[in-house]
């Protein structure tokens, strides 16, 4: 099935519906089509750290992203932004990502940061581990700021992994699909978790590993990786 | 805000030469990097490719083969692939394949080039060859090098001015002085000149136990002309001097004047597993079994020395000194059993013991030179029994019999001086393969016990002939070419293929052996009596046979490779394995690997010079 956001016509429709500004600019760029081999596509690995898991009530605290092009991660395009939250950071999540009110107080609000992310996403297919979080939080943010949800093509490395394990006939336990454990299965090094940029980088590398393993004699096409 | 790519930065910062870059520069470098993943079996670089990146292996492994399929290198985490191609302008001539799934950090060629231009340390590292780098590595490699005996000068260990006393003083006054000054030894001086030394042990043994009067003058009971040590010598030299001479006090001399006295206690405070104790214990043993028990601690001592940052040169000295001590003790026990020798003799150590380069209980190599008054019919049995007692004893202590039989217990190597002279002249005048095999062992002789005069007569004769006989030198040089350092044309480590030691480096025969051989040739050609490889190189340089630079490079390479071997062996011992000489490159850090390559390159370069000097291709 082809998501609306991944087809040229669909994107024109979405752009027309979006108000002028960052969101419309985002839709105005073409993204790779589903038949593009992964090593020729432009992608952007993204990770968010948030105050919780509910996109309606919780807030984005930091955003990390790094582009992938030509089958390689490009660190030159890596970026990391802290976001000034409207409310307080709950202690139980602060211990995970280490972002405290003090550090965030100086940060710009989401209204300033989101356009930069959308600009980076323009023309690129997003990649994230457990992409539902990123998709939902970004969509909620767009709705709040621009009045329209975000419809963006996402590749979820967690979903890819679950599918790969099922194809191999293996059951996956709770912890098996976490970013770190999944990376370990591909011989990828252990990175410190819960920094948005490091996690984005970790997801980018994981995507390349998964795509390499999903490829036969020819590189896998994006459509087969989007699930 | 700025993205901090901590994982990449930290990885680079942990790897040479990126560790030498300033933090800000390192951030810049990180921002230029691209990352790729390669599945096992992927061809990363094939001949003819334009290489666009310096490949830095983050995880996984790569093998590089030349056009003939010969394995040139096996690279692992932290290694670089594609360097040669980049330095040559970008076109690959070898094939590099991922042999495991790999994550590769890619530094673009342009960024690499820029970095080499702006940062000399990076250029220096990647520049094709430079022995000078080795020296630094010896200093840099062990961050936890402690202040210890090996680094402390004797002069700096002195805590007080020397307590001196006149030789005419009575023993009673001396004892009072020792009590008041709280010292265990007095330096006996006359007009500022050191006459002797008097210790509390002397007081017990030579005065009280002998029932001497308390008014006895010191001159009668002191040890005259004691062994001294220079203030500039290292604490370790003092330790060895004490062990060798079985004394506990050493007067310290600075610029010809007495500066103080150092004691075993001073040294032991800094060193717990003490060579002094081991050497002392050796001299207390009355049976080969007892000796074996003491020497069982030797691996522990080497482990300790290696961990506390001792140099290979020093470790070689310590271990060989202990082997000497065991040999001397066995000879004393043999003489006690067989009676005094009927004619004078000299017990000589050969091979690594002779060179002071033993790092473990290895094969024994020794010979017996007998006075020319020796008569086989009447004295044969005595020396037969003596040499068998000592060699068997050494074997019981863990020094296995020399597989080639090069031991004093072999009749051929237990001969009068005249016979030995004939042996050597024969080897020198008519070098032949078998002779050269002996030569490598027997040209490294050192007196361990017995009549020094015998050895002192033999050695100059040998050197006189080796110095003059250029054909002999050429044969030795040609022989030294038989083992090449395991370095490929493109500075890759070439591993043993197949067999029990598949994919390893034989560090003894291809690393240490060639340097020992090279040093021997230069020393024999220059008529230098030293046998220790480092001393030979220094002497050959002084004699003008070897350039200052080559000598320094070789000395550093020798030290580095030897240290690698010691670390490898101590690592195996700690893991409860039998120590061997086969290094697995994957067990090495990238730092160690790089400098090992440097060291091998030095050896290779010197072999080439030697081949050229002696035109060895003609032999």
CSV table of C-alpha atoms in Angstrom, one decimal, chain A residues 71-82 116 183 186-192 197-198 201 205 208-209 212-215, chain B residues 1-10 30-40 52-53 58-60 101-103 105-106:
chain,number,residue,atom,x,y,z
A,71,UNK,CA,23.7,4.3,1.6
A,72,UNK,CA,25.8,6.4,4.0
A,73,UNK,CA,25.1,8.4,7.1
A,74,UNK,CA,26.3,12.0,6.7
A,75,UNK,CA,27.4,13.4,10.0
A,76,UNK,CA,27.8,16.8,8.4
A,77,UNK,CA,24.0,17.1,8.4
A,78,UNK,CA,23.5,16.0,12.0
A,79,UNK,CA,21.7,18.3,14.3
A,80,UNK,CA,20.5,18.4,17.8
A,81,UNK,CA,17.9,20.8,19.3
A,82,UNK,CA,16.7,21.3,22.8
A,116,UNK,CA,14.1,23.5,11.2
A,183,UNK,CA,21.8,-3.2,16.9
A,186,UNK,CA,23.8,-6.8,13.5
A,187,UNK,CA,27.2,-6.5,15.1
A,188,UNK,CA,26.7,-2.7,15.7
A,189,UNK,CA,28.5,-1.2,18.6
A,190,UNK,CA,26.8,-0.3,21.8
A,191,UNK,CA,26.1,3.4,22.0
A,192,UNK,CA,24.9,5.3,25.1
A,197,UNK,CA,21.1,12.7,18.4
A,198,UNK,CA,22.9,9.5,19.5
A,201,UNK,CA,22.4,8.1,14.7
A,205,UNK,CA,23.1,2.8,11.3
A,208,UNK,CA,21.6,0.6,6.9
A,209,UNK,CA,22.3,-2.7,8.5
A,212,UNK,CA,21.8,-4.5,3.7
A,213,UNK,CA,20.5,-7.7,5.2
A,214,UNK,CA,17.2,-7.4,3.5
A,215,UNK,CA,18.9,-6.9,0.1
B,1,UNK,CA,22.4,24.2,18.6
B,2,UNK,CA,25.6,22.3,17.8
B,3,UNK,CA,25.2,18.6,17.6
B,4,UNK,CA,27.7,16.7,19.7
B,5,UNK,CA,28.4,13.3,18.2
B,6,UNK,CA,29.9,12.0,21.4
B,7,UNK,CA,30.0,8.3,20.3
B,8,UNK,CA,32.0,9.0,17.2
B,9,UNK,CA,34.2,11.6,18.8
B,10,UNK,CA,35.1,9.3,21.8
B,30,UNK,CA,33.7,14.1,13.2
B,31,UNK,CA,31.5,16.4,11.2
B,32,UNK,CA,33.1,15.3,7.9
B,33,UNK,CA,32.6,11.6,8.5
B,34,UNK,CA,30.2,9.4,6.7
B,35,UNK,CA,29.1,6.0,8.0
B,36,UNK,CA,28.4,2.9,6.0
B,37,UNK,CA,27.5,-0.7,6.9
B,38,UNK,CA,28.9,-3.6,5.0
B,39,UNK,CA,27.7,-7.1,5.2
B,40,UNK,CA,30.1,-10.0,5.6
B,52,UNK,CA,37.4,8.1,-1.8
B,53,UNK,CA,37.6,7.5,1.9
B,58,UNK,CA,34.3,0.8,14.0
B,59,UNK,CA,33.2,-2.8,14.3
B,60,UNK,CA,33.8,-6.0,12.3
B,101,UNK,CA,29.6,-7.5,9.1
B,102,UNK,CA,31.3,-4.1,9.4
B,103,UNK,CA,30.4,-0.6,10.6
B,105,UNK,CA,33.4,5.4,9.7
B,106,UNK,CA,34.5,7.0,6.4
